[in-house]
Amino acid sequence: MKAIRILFVMVVLSVLMSGCSGVQGTANDGKEIIQVAVSAEVNPPFLRNDENNEPTGYDIEYLKAVDERLPQYEFKYVWGEEESNLIGVGAGKFDMAINWFFSNPEREEKFLYPETPYGYSMTGLIVHKDTNNIESLDDMTDKELAPVSASGGLRSILNAYNEQNDPPIPLTTVDNPSNENNLKRVESGRSDAVFLNITTFEAIQKNLQLDLKVGGIVSKEPVYVVFQPDHEELAEEINHVTEELIEDGTLPELAEKWFGVNFFDDLEDISVEGFQYE
Amino acid sequence: MAGIDLQFALEQVPKILQGVPYTLLVTIVAMIVGLVIGTILAFFRIYRVPVLHQLTVLFVSFFRGTPLIVQLFVFFYGLPMLILSLNDTFQWGLNPDIMSPLVIALIAYSINSASYLTEVVRSAIQSVDKGQLEAAKAVGMTTFQGMYRIILPQAFVTALPNLGNHFIMLIKASALAFTIGIMDVLGISRVIANDGYRFLETYLVAALIYWLLSIIFEIILARIEKRARTFEGRASNTA
Amino acid sequence: MTFGLSDWINILGQVLDRLPLTLAMLVVSLIFAMLIGIVIAFIRIEKIPVLHQLATVYLSFTRSTPLIVQLFLVYFGIPQLLLTFGIDINHWSRFVFVVITFSLHTGAYLSEVFRSSYLSVGKEQLEAAYSVGMTYPQALRRILIPQAFRVALPNVGNHTIELLKDTALAFTIGIIDIMGQVKLILGNNYGVGMFQIYVAIAVVYWIICILIELVILWIERSQRKKHAGISN
């Protein structure tokens, strides 16, 4: 009896979630409204909120530039936490989601990724000023990495590394780890390194002036918008505009504005350009 | 079409089930420790014990009135900070990471649970007619005997549905323990979900596991409740 | 990281700006939850066929699955379901979806509170009421409800406070309440000052909670005066 009840609910839930198609409204001026889910776990300079709690940052300025060149659409921005946004894109509530999403094969199976990334995120290992033996993830297998979140792109990189390498990096999981707390752990020697986005570290460092440095850049991860799987036309159009925006210098300019570095250049060039950390 | 990948969901079941012992450990420890502390505190309130009464009110108010997640963070980040500052002040060499996240979670959940159960126990005891205690004294029982033999068994029956509610709330609340690194049912689910953005599938598996756990405990509680009501006249058998 | 006084005033100002939204979610959801709770409790006490079984499944599901899953089902699932019947509710405000979720969730708990307090009064009192010639509605209004109300009150208080804290989940679907504002501030800060800011938000929740407790206490006192002879 109980088992039947559970089965019944499971079937109902599946039907609820799978019987879905794109929900597209139309604005008064005939433009098609595109619902863009914006991640509430803000991560400046990619994304932050302004005084009126409207989203702003590199992500939003990129989308506004895209919207300008696609007059048939009107983008509407909706806040929501990342997990909820992804469920919403999968269920057809939103047309696309933005939050510096990294790509991996499992994710590409579930969502539609455009070909061209709209930016890059540089990940690195942050170590104590006096530490000189940590430059890459290989150096971390016998060291202590500060706690990492269970979800998000950084975690995916670590999971991928641990699947391909033996010995793996020992991981401690905490939900929404406090970056400040993690960095102070390294400064006081309770952990050996923090795996973090370089831009995030830079911004915190401006505030805190800790005795830390970047031990090594681990990767330059392309970041994408993700689409509802049957929105191939929309994805194609946006992909095309993104390529244009990179070629005509709009996006590199935005990158300079928000990050102080054009991350569309090669990693070596970036390092030469003074992105060296001491 | 982004439907539900049932096969993927099924494959994850064994992995997610590994979180059940942690979920149960946190729930049961919090229930037992919470009930013991809660009962003591309920008496402080009922008898208006000076100082302790006021402290209990403050304690219950704070732990009921602030989100559990905040309490977990306060314990998790606060305890090492406290030890570090003690080290600074007294030149001690205590290890700030001395308490494992599991221990911190058990402490936090027990205290949080106690604050709720204080009210449950208090309201149940007060629902029993006070005349009964007087009657107990009239036949020569002490207050303690009257409480133990007459009032508490009846209060227990009244409190049972609420204790059941609370226990099931604890099962779900234990999912927050993940925020400080306990790999319980929801914790494992989220780690699995992240690689393929398959939050829905893993959440559904987690939800069904929680539901199943609750059903099992509801059956047990219903048995206890039925027994307690059948023996209402001699309720001390079940207390 | 230490914050100066002006930083704190700024942070607190931003957070308190969102307070009306949190309170609106709380009050509206609570009213609907009580109505649901009374109806379900009635169905369960009277053991009305079919409805009784449905209510049991509803209670079981609502009480034993994480609230977040329920929120997703209401926010993403119900619009999809209705769309297959040609009804489009996707443009409804997100506020409506959270209120539906919270009302259904808290209503399930309140129905158990109401049921257990009704049962705690004891059948013999009803019989006594009948013996002095009261009708059932009279007995309900004069004898049962006043007593059940007093037993239920502390638990209704519990669940009101629980609901207050649950409203923090609304941020998951992008409603910026007080907790949401805190998370946005922390995000913009890269998590700097997390501990201090969480302590501060705890105090904000605590103050709201104390106000709720005072209201409950006030009702409890005024009730006790009316029934001074029974248990005090």
PDB file of N, CA, C and O in Angstrom, chain A residues 40-42 49 53 81 176, chain B residues 67 69-70 73, chain C residues 3 8 10-19 22 168 171 175-205:
ATOM      1  N   ALA A  40      21.222  34.339  -8.162  1.00  0.00           N
ATOM      2  CA  ALA A  40      21.171  35.182  -6.971  1.00  0.00           C
ATOM      3  C   ALA A  40      22.432  35.054  -6.116  1.00  0.00           C
ATOM      4  O   ALA A  40      22.662  35.856  -5.227  1.00  0.00           O
ATOM      5  N   GLU A  41      23.238  34.013  -6.388  1.00  0.00           N
ATOM      6  CA  GLU A  41      24.530  33.932  -5.694  1.00  0.00           C
ATOM      7  C   GLU A  41      25.483  34.834  -6.467  1.00  0.00           C
ATOM      8  O   GLU A  41      26.250  34.365  -7.301  1.00  0.00           O
ATOM      9  N   VAL A  42      25.363  36.128  -6.199  1.00  0.00           N
ATOM     10  CA  VAL A  42      26.097  37.096  -7.000  1.00  0.00           C
ATOM     11  C   VAL A  42      27.596  36.881  -6.867  1.00  0.00           C
ATOM     12  O   VAL A  42      28.080  36.389  -5.856  1.00  0.00           O
ATOM     13  N   ASN A  49      24.304  43.092  -7.641  1.00  0.00           N
ATOM     14  CA  ASN A  49      23.072  43.868  -7.675  1.00  0.00           C
ATOM     15  C   ASN A  49      23.398  45.332  -7.450  1.00  0.00           C
ATOM     16  O   ASN A  49      24.349  45.663  -6.732  1.00  0.00           O
ATOM     17  N   ASN A  53      18.571  46.728  -6.344  1.00  0.00           N
ATOM     18  CA  ASN A  53      18.539  45.277  -6.439  1.00  0.00           C
ATOM     19  C   ASN A  53      18.343  44.777  -7.856  1.00  0.00           C
ATOM     20  O   ASN A  53      17.915  43.659  -8.082  1.00  0.00           O
ATOM     21  N   GLU A  81      18.084  31.440  -7.196  1.00  0.00           N
ATOM     22  CA  GLU A  81      19.334  30.748  -6.873  1.00  0.00           C
ATOM     23  C   GLU A  81      19.678  29.771  -7.983  1.00  0.00           C
ATOM     24  O   GLU A  81      18.806  29.271  -8.684  1.00  0.00           O
ATOM     25  N   ASN A 176      28.376  26.948   0.619  1.00  0.00           N
ATOM     26  CA  ASN A 176      28.732  28.371   0.590  1.00  0.00           C
ATOM     27  C   ASN A 176      29.894  28.699   1.512  1.00  0.00           C
ATOM     28  O   ASN A 176      29.727  29.418   2.479  1.00  0.00           O
TER      29      ASN A 176
ATOM     30  N   PRO B  67      17.080  31.612  12.481  1.00  0.00           N
ATOM     31  CA  PRO B  67      17.159  30.480  11.557  1.00  0.00           C
ATOM     32  C   PRO B  67      18.266  29.503  11.959  1.00  0.00           C
ATOM     33  O   PRO B  67      19.354  29.914  12.359  1.00  0.00           O
ATOM     34  N   ILE B  69      20.133  27.714  10.213  1.00  0.00           N
ATOM     35  CA  ILE B  69      21.357  27.811   9.419  1.00  0.00           C
ATOM     36  C   ILE B  69      22.299  28.842  10.027  1.00  0.00           C
ATOM     37  O   ILE B  69      23.512  28.662  10.046  1.00  0.00           O
ATOM     38  N   VAL B  70      21.698  29.908  10.568  1.00  0.00           N
ATOM     39  CA  VAL B  70      22.517  30.936  11.200  1.00  0.00           C
ATOM     40  C   VAL B  70      23.175  30.366  12.455  1.00  0.00           C
ATOM     41  O   VAL B  70      24.354  30.591  12.721  1.00  0.00           O
ATOM     42  N   PHE B  73      26.104  28.231  11.488  1.00  0.00           N
ATOM     43  CA  PHE B  73      27.261  29.039  11.115  1.00  0.00           C
ATOM     44  C   PHE B  73      27.914  29.663  12.333  1.00  0.00           C
ATOM     45  O   PHE B  73      29.133  29.739  12.425  1.00  0.00           O
TER      46      PHE B  73
ATOM     47  N   PHE C   3      33.689  46.139  10.398  1.00  0.00           N
ATOM     48  CA  PHE C   3      32.837  47.138   9.787  1.00  0.00           C
ATOM     49  C   PHE C   3      32.762  48.351  10.695  1.00  0.00           C
ATOM     50  O   PHE C   3      32.688  48.226  11.909  1.00  0.00           O
ATOM     51  N   TRP C   8      27.558  49.397   9.136  1.00  0.00           N
ATOM     52  CA  TRP C   8      26.475  48.639   9.773  1.00  0.00           C
ATOM     53  C   TRP C   8      25.122  49.289   9.521  1.00  0.00           C
ATOM     54  O   TRP C   8      24.148  48.600   9.234  1.00  0.00           O
ATOM     55  N   ASN C  10      24.333  51.126   7.041  1.00  0.00           N
ATOM     56  CA  ASN C  10      24.037  50.882   5.636  1.00  0.00           C
ATOM     57  C   ASN C  10      23.486  49.471   5.431  1.00  0.00           C
ATOM     58  O   ASN C  10      22.457  49.265   4.792  1.00  0.00           O
ATOM     59  N   ILE C  11      24.194  48.471   6.004  1.00  0.00           N
ATOM     60  CA  ILE C  11      23.766  47.073   5.853  1.00  0.00           C
ATOM     61  C   ILE C  11      22.381  46.870   6.453  1.00  0.00           C
ATOM     62  O   ILE C  11      21.482  46.307   5.822  1.00  0.00           O
ATOM     63  N   LEU C  12      22.205  47.395   7.671  1.00  0.00           N
ATOM     64  CA  LEU C  12      20.931  47.214   8.362  1.00  0.00           C
ATOM     65  C   LEU C  12      19.803  47.898   7.594  1.00  0.00           C
ATOM     66  O   LEU C  12      18.695  47.360   7.462  1.00  0.00           O
ATOM     67  N   GLY C  13      20.099  49.073   7.050  1.00  0.00           N
ATOM     68  CA  GLY C  13      19.105  49.800   6.272  1.00  0.00           C
ATOM     69  C   GLY C  13      18.647  48.993   5.069  1.00  0.00           C
ATOM     70  O   GLY C  13      17.449  48.852   4.805  1.00  0.00           O
ATOM     71  N   GLN C  14      19.616  48.420   4.350  1.00  0.00           N
ATOM     72  CA  GLN C  14      19.276  47.603   3.181  1.00  0.00           C
ATOM     73  C   GLN C  14      18.406  46.422   3.570  1.00  0.00           C
ATOM     74  O   GLN C  14      17.451  46.067   2.881  1.00  0.00           O
ATOM     75  N   VAL C  15      18.781  45.785   4.699  1.00  0.00           N
ATOM     76  CA  VAL C  15      18.047  44.583   5.121  1.00  0.00           C
ATOM     77  C   VAL C  15      16.635  44.956   5.566  1.00  0.00           C
ATOM     78  O   VAL C  15      15.664  44.316   5.164  1.00  0.00           O
ATOM     79  N   LEU C  16      16.532  46.004   6.386  1.00  0.00           N
ATOM     80  CA  LEU C  16      15.213  46.373   6.922  1.00  0.00           C
ATOM     81  C   LEU C  16      14.278  46.844   5.814  1.00  0.00           C
ATOM     82  O   LEU C  16      13.059  46.743   5.927  1.00  0.00           O
ATOM     83  N   ASP C  17      14.857  47.336   4.712  1.00  0.00           N
ATOM     84  CA  ASP C  17      14.075  47.705   3.553  1.00  0.00           C
ATOM     85  C   ASP C  17      13.203  46.557   3.049  1.00  0.00           C
ATOM     86  O   ASP C  17      12.152  46.763   2.468  1.00  0.00           O
ATOM     87  N   ARG C  18      13.707  45.335   3.253  1.00  0.00           N
ATOM     88  CA  ARG C  18      13.005  44.158   2.731  1.00  0.00           C
ATOM     89  C   ARG C  18      12.065  43.547   3.770  1.00  0.00           C
ATOM     90  O   ARG C  18      11.410  42.558   3.498  1.00  0.00           O
ATOM     91  N   LEU C  19      12.036  44.146   4.967  1.00  0.00           N
ATOM     92  CA  LEU C  19      11.238  43.579   6.050  1.00  0.00           C
ATOM     93  C   LEU C  19       9.738  43.497   5.719  1.00  0.00           C
ATOM     94  O   LEU C  19       9.108  42.464   5.980  1.00  0.00           O
ATOM     95  N   THR C  22       9.000  40.304   3.880  1.00  0.00           N
ATOM     96  CA  THR C  22       9.049  39.116   4.737  1.00  0.00           C
ATOM     97  C   THR C  22       7.772  39.011   5.571  1.00  0.00           C
ATOM     98  O   THR C  22       7.162  37.943   5.659  1.00  0.00           O
ATOM     99  N   ALA C 168      12.603  32.560   4.505  1.00  0.00           N
ATOM    100  CA  ALA C 168      13.927  32.822   3.955  1.00  0.00           C
ATOM    101  C   ALA C 168      14.169  32.012   2.680  1.00  0.00           C
ATOM    102  O   ALA C 168      14.998  32.373   1.857  1.00  0.00           O
ATOM    103  N   PHE C 171      13.958  33.274  -1.288  1.00  0.00           N
ATOM    104  CA  PHE C 171      15.061  33.808  -2.087  1.00  0.00           C
ATOM    105  C   PHE C 171      15.527  32.791  -3.129  1.00  0.00           C
ATOM    106  O   PHE C 171      16.072  33.172  -4.159  1.00  0.00           O
ATOM    107  N   ILE C 175      12.866  35.901  -4.741  1.00  0.00           N
ATOM    108  CA  ILE C 175      12.210  36.969  -3.995  1.00  0.00           C
ATOM    109  C   ILE C 175      13.208  37.501  -2.975  1.00  0.00           C
ATOM    110  O   ILE C 175      13.698  36.745  -2.142  1.00  0.00           O
ATOM    111  N   ILE C 176      13.506  38.779  -3.081  1.00  0.00           N
ATOM    112  CA  ILE C 176      14.557  39.315  -2.216  1.00  0.00           C
ATOM    113  C   ILE C 176      13.942  39.751  -0.895  1.00  0.00           C
ATOM    114  O   ILE C 176      13.457  40.861  -0.738  1.00  0.00           O
ATOM    115  N   ASP C 177      13.951  38.853   0.074  1.00  0.00           N
ATOM    116  CA  ASP C 177      13.467  39.153   1.418  1.00  0.00           C
ATOM    117  C   ASP C 177      14.667  39.559   2.273  1.00  0.00           C
ATOM    118  O   ASP C 177      15.741  39.836   1.728  1.00  0.00           O
ATOM    119  N   ILE C 178      14.518  39.566   3.609  1.00  0.00           N
ATOM    120  CA  ILE C 178      15.648  40.045   4.419  1.00  0.00           C
ATOM    121  C   ILE C 178      16.848  39.099   4.304  1.00  0.00           C
ATOM    122  O   ILE C 178      17.977  39.535   4.201  1.00  0.00           O
ATOM    123  N   MET C 179      16.577  37.779   4.289  1.00  0.00           N
ATOM    124  CA  MET C 179      17.677  36.835   4.150  1.00  0.00           C
ATOM    125  C   MET C 179      18.321  36.972   2.766  1.00  0.00           C
ATOM    126  O   MET C 179      19.537  36.898   2.627  1.00  0.00           O
ATOM    127  N   GLY C 180      17.479  37.193   1.745  1.00  0.00           N
ATOM    128  CA  GLY C 180      17.980  37.352   0.386  1.00  0.00           C
ATOM    129  C   GLY C 180      18.905  38.552   0.285  1.00  0.00           C
ATOM    130  O   GLY C 180      19.969  38.496  -0.333  1.00  0.00           O
ATOM    131  N   GLN C 181      18.502  39.643   0.929  1.00  0.00           N
ATOM    132  CA  GLN C 181      19.327  40.837   0.898  1.00  0.00           C
ATOM    133  C   GLN C 181      20.670  40.565   1.561  1.00  0.00           C
ATOM    134  O   GLN C 181      21.716  40.987   1.072  1.00  0.00           O
ATOM    135  N   VAL C 182      20.642  39.809   2.667  1.00  0.00           N
ATOM    136  CA  VAL C 182      21.895  39.463   3.346  1.00  0.00           C
ATOM    137  C   VAL C 182      22.797  38.666   2.415  1.00  0.00           C
ATOM    138  O   VAL C 182      23.997  38.919   2.310  1.00  0.00           O
ATOM    139  N   LYS C 183      22.203  37.708   1.701  1.00  0.00           N
ATOM    140  CA  LYS C 183      23.026  36.889   0.809  1.00  0.00           C
ATOM    141  C   LYS C 183      23.591  37.717  -0.336  1.00  0.00           C
ATOM    142  O   LYS C 183      24.717  37.488  -0.773  1.00  0.00           O
ATOM    143  N   LEU C 184      22.792  38.679  -0.827  1.00  0.00           N
ATOM    144  CA  LEU C 184      23.303  39.553  -1.885  1.00  0.00           C
ATOM    145  C   LEU C 184      24.463  40.402  -1.365  1.00  0.00           C
ATOM    146  O   LEU C 184      25.482  40.546  -2.040  1.00  0.00           O
ATOM    147  N   ILE C 185      24.301  40.920  -0.149  1.00  0.00           N
ATOM    148  CA  ILE C 185      25.378  41.735   0.422  1.00  0.00           C
ATOM    149  C   ILE C 185      26.648  40.893   0.552  1.00  0.00           C
ATOM    150  O   ILE C 185      27.735  41.316   0.170  1.00  0.00           O
ATOM    151  N   LEU C 186      26.494  39.668   1.067  1.00  0.00           N
ATOM    152  CA  LEU C 186      27.655  38.792   1.234  1.00  0.00           C
ATOM    153  C   LEU C 186      28.280  38.458  -0.120  1.00  0.00           C
ATOM    154  O   LEU C 186      29.500  38.385  -0.236  1.00  0.00           O
ATOM    155  N   GLY C 187      27.428  38.244  -1.137  1.00  0.00           N
ATOM    156  CA  GLY C 187      27.947  37.936  -2.466  1.00  0.00           C
ATOM    157  C   GLY C 187      28.771  39.080  -3.004  1.00  0.00           C
ATOM    158  O   GLY C 187      29.868  38.889  -3.528  1.00  0.00           O
ATOM    159  N   ASN C 188      28.258  40.298  -2.841  1.00  0.00           N
ATOM    160  CA  ASN C 188      28.988  41.467  -3.326  1.00  0.00           C
ATOM    161  C   ASN C 188      30.283  41.691  -2.564  1.00  0.00           C
ATOM    162  O   ASN C 188      31.225  42.273  -3.057  1.00  0.00           O
ATOM    163  N   ASN C 189      30.306  41.175  -1.327  1.00  0.00           N
ATOM    164  CA  ASN C 189      31.484  41.282  -0.461  1.00  0.00           C
ATOM    165  C   ASN C 189      32.432  40.119  -0.636  1.00  0.00           C
ATOM    166  O   ASN C 189      33.423  40.040   0.050  1.00  0.00           O
ATOM    167  N   TYR C 190      32.074  39.148  -1.446  1.00  0.00           N
ATOM    168  CA  TYR C 190      32.812  37.886  -1.555  1.00  0.00           C
ATOM    169  C   TYR C 190      32.850  37.163  -0.222  1.00  0.00           C
ATOM    170  O   TYR C 190      33.846  36.556   0.142  1.00  0.00           O
ATOM    171  N   GLY C 191      31.779  37.255   0.543  1.00  0.00           N
ATOM    172  CA  GLY C 191      31.731  36.506   1.805  1.00  0.00           C
ATOM    173  C   GLY C 191      32.560  37.119   2.912  1.00  0.00           C
ATOM    174  O   GLY C 191      32.747  36.502   3.950  1.00  0.00           O
ATOM    175  N   VAL C 192      33.051  38.327   2.705  1.00  0.00           N
ATOM    176  CA  VAL C 192      33.804  38.977   3.770  1.00  0.00           C
ATOM    177  C   VAL C 192      32.843  39.390   4.885  1.00  0.00           C
ATOM    178  O   VAL C 192      31.776  39.932   4.622  1.00  0.00           O
ATOM    179  N   GLY C 193      33.208  39.089   6.114  1.00  0.00           N
ATOM    180  CA  GLY C 193      32.364  39.468   7.240  1.00  0.00           C
ATOM    181  C   GLY C 193      31.155  38.575   7.405  1.00  0.00           C
ATOM    182  O   GLY C 193      30.155  38.956   8.003  1.00  0.00           O
ATOM    183  N   MET C 194      31.231  37.339   6.871  1.00  0.00           N
ATOM    184  CA  MET C 194      30.090  36.433   6.902  1.00  0.00           C
ATOM    185  C   MET C 194      29.588  36.204   8.322  1.00  0.00           C
ATOM    186  O   MET C 194      28.395  36.301   8.594  1.00  0.00           O
ATOM    187  N   PHE C 195      30.522  35.921   9.234  1.00  0.00           N
ATOM    188  CA  PHE C 195      30.141  35.607  10.605  1.00  0.00           C
ATOM    189  C   PHE C 195      29.374  36.762  11.242  1.00  0.00           C
ATOM    190  O   PHE C 195      28.271  36.582  11.760  1.00  0.00           O
ATOM    191  N   GLN C 196      29.940  37.965  11.152  1.00  0.00           N
ATOM    192  CA  GLN C 196      29.298  39.123  11.775  1.00  0.00           C
ATOM    193  C   GLN C 196      27.926  39.393  11.177  1.00  0.00           C
ATOM    194  O   GLN C 196      26.966  39.686  11.880  1.00  0.00           O
ATOM    195  N   ILE C 197      27.844  39.298   9.841  1.00  0.00           N
ATOM    196  CA  ILE C 197      26.575  39.626   9.193  1.00  0.00           C
ATOM    197  C   ILE C 197      25.508  38.592   9.547  1.00  0.00           C
ATOM    198  O   ILE C 197      24.348  38.931   9.771  1.00  0.00           O
ATOM    199  N   TYR C 198      25.921  37.322   9.666  1.00  0.00           N
ATOM    200  CA  TYR C 198      24.950  36.298  10.052  1.00  0.00           C
ATOM    201  C   TYR C 198      24.466  36.518  11.488  1.00  0.00           C
ATOM    202  O   TYR C 198      23.292  36.313  11.795  1.00  0.00           O
ATOM    203  N   VAL C 199      25.371  36.919  12.375  1.00  0.00           N
ATOM    204  CA  VAL C 199      24.941  37.216  13.736  1.00  0.00           C
ATOM    205  C   VAL C 199      23.931  38.361  13.711  1.00  0.00           C
ATOM    206  O   VAL C 199      22.893  38.322  14.383  1.00  0.00           O
ATOM    207  N   ALA C 200      24.214  39.377  12.882  1.00  0.00           N
ATOM    208  CA  ALA C 200      23.318  40.534  12.815  1.00  0.00           C
ATOM    209  C   ALA C 200      21.928  40.123  12.303  1.00  0.00           C
ATOM    210  O   ALA C 200      20.909  40.536  12.867  1.00  0.00           O
ATOM    211  N   ILE C 201      21.874  39.278  11.263  1.00  0.00           N
ATOM    212  CA  ILE C 201      20.574  38.874  10.733  1.00  0.00           C
ATOM    213  C   ILE C 201      19.840  38.014  11.755  1.00  0.00           C
ATOM    214  O   ILE C 201      18.613  38.074  11.875  1.00  0.00           O
ATOM    215  N   ALA C 202      20.621  37.237  12.541  1.00  0.00           N
ATOM    216  CA  ALA C 202      19.995  36.437  13.599  1.00  0.00           C
ATOM    217  C   ALA C 202      19.246  37.352  14.558  1.00  0.00           C
ATOM    218  O   ALA C 202      18.123  37.058  14.969  1.00  0.00           O
ATOM    219  N   VAL C 203      19.882  38.469  14.904  1.00  0.00           N
ATOM    220  CA  VAL C 203      19.243  39.395  15.841  1.00  0.00           C
ATOM    221  C   VAL C 203      17.968  39.970  15.228  1.00  0.00           C
ATOM    222  O   VAL C 203      16.947  40.100  15.913  1.00  0.00           O
ATOM    223  N   VAL C 204      18.001  40.285  13.934  1.00  0.00           N
ATOM    224  CA  VAL C 204      16.803  40.820  13.281  1.00  0.00           C
ATOM    225  C   VAL C 204      15.655  39.805  13.374  1.00  0.00           C
ATOM    226  O   VAL C 204      14.541  40.135  13.771  1.00  0.00           O
ATOM    227  N   TYR C 205      15.967  38.537  13.038  1.00  0.00           N
ATOM    228  CA  TYR C 205      14.934  37.500  13.129  1.00  0.00           C
ATOM    229  C   TYR C 205      14.449  37.346  14.575  1.00  0.00           C
ATOM    230  O   TYR C 205      13.274  37.146  14.831  1.00  0.00           O
TER     231      TYR C 205
END
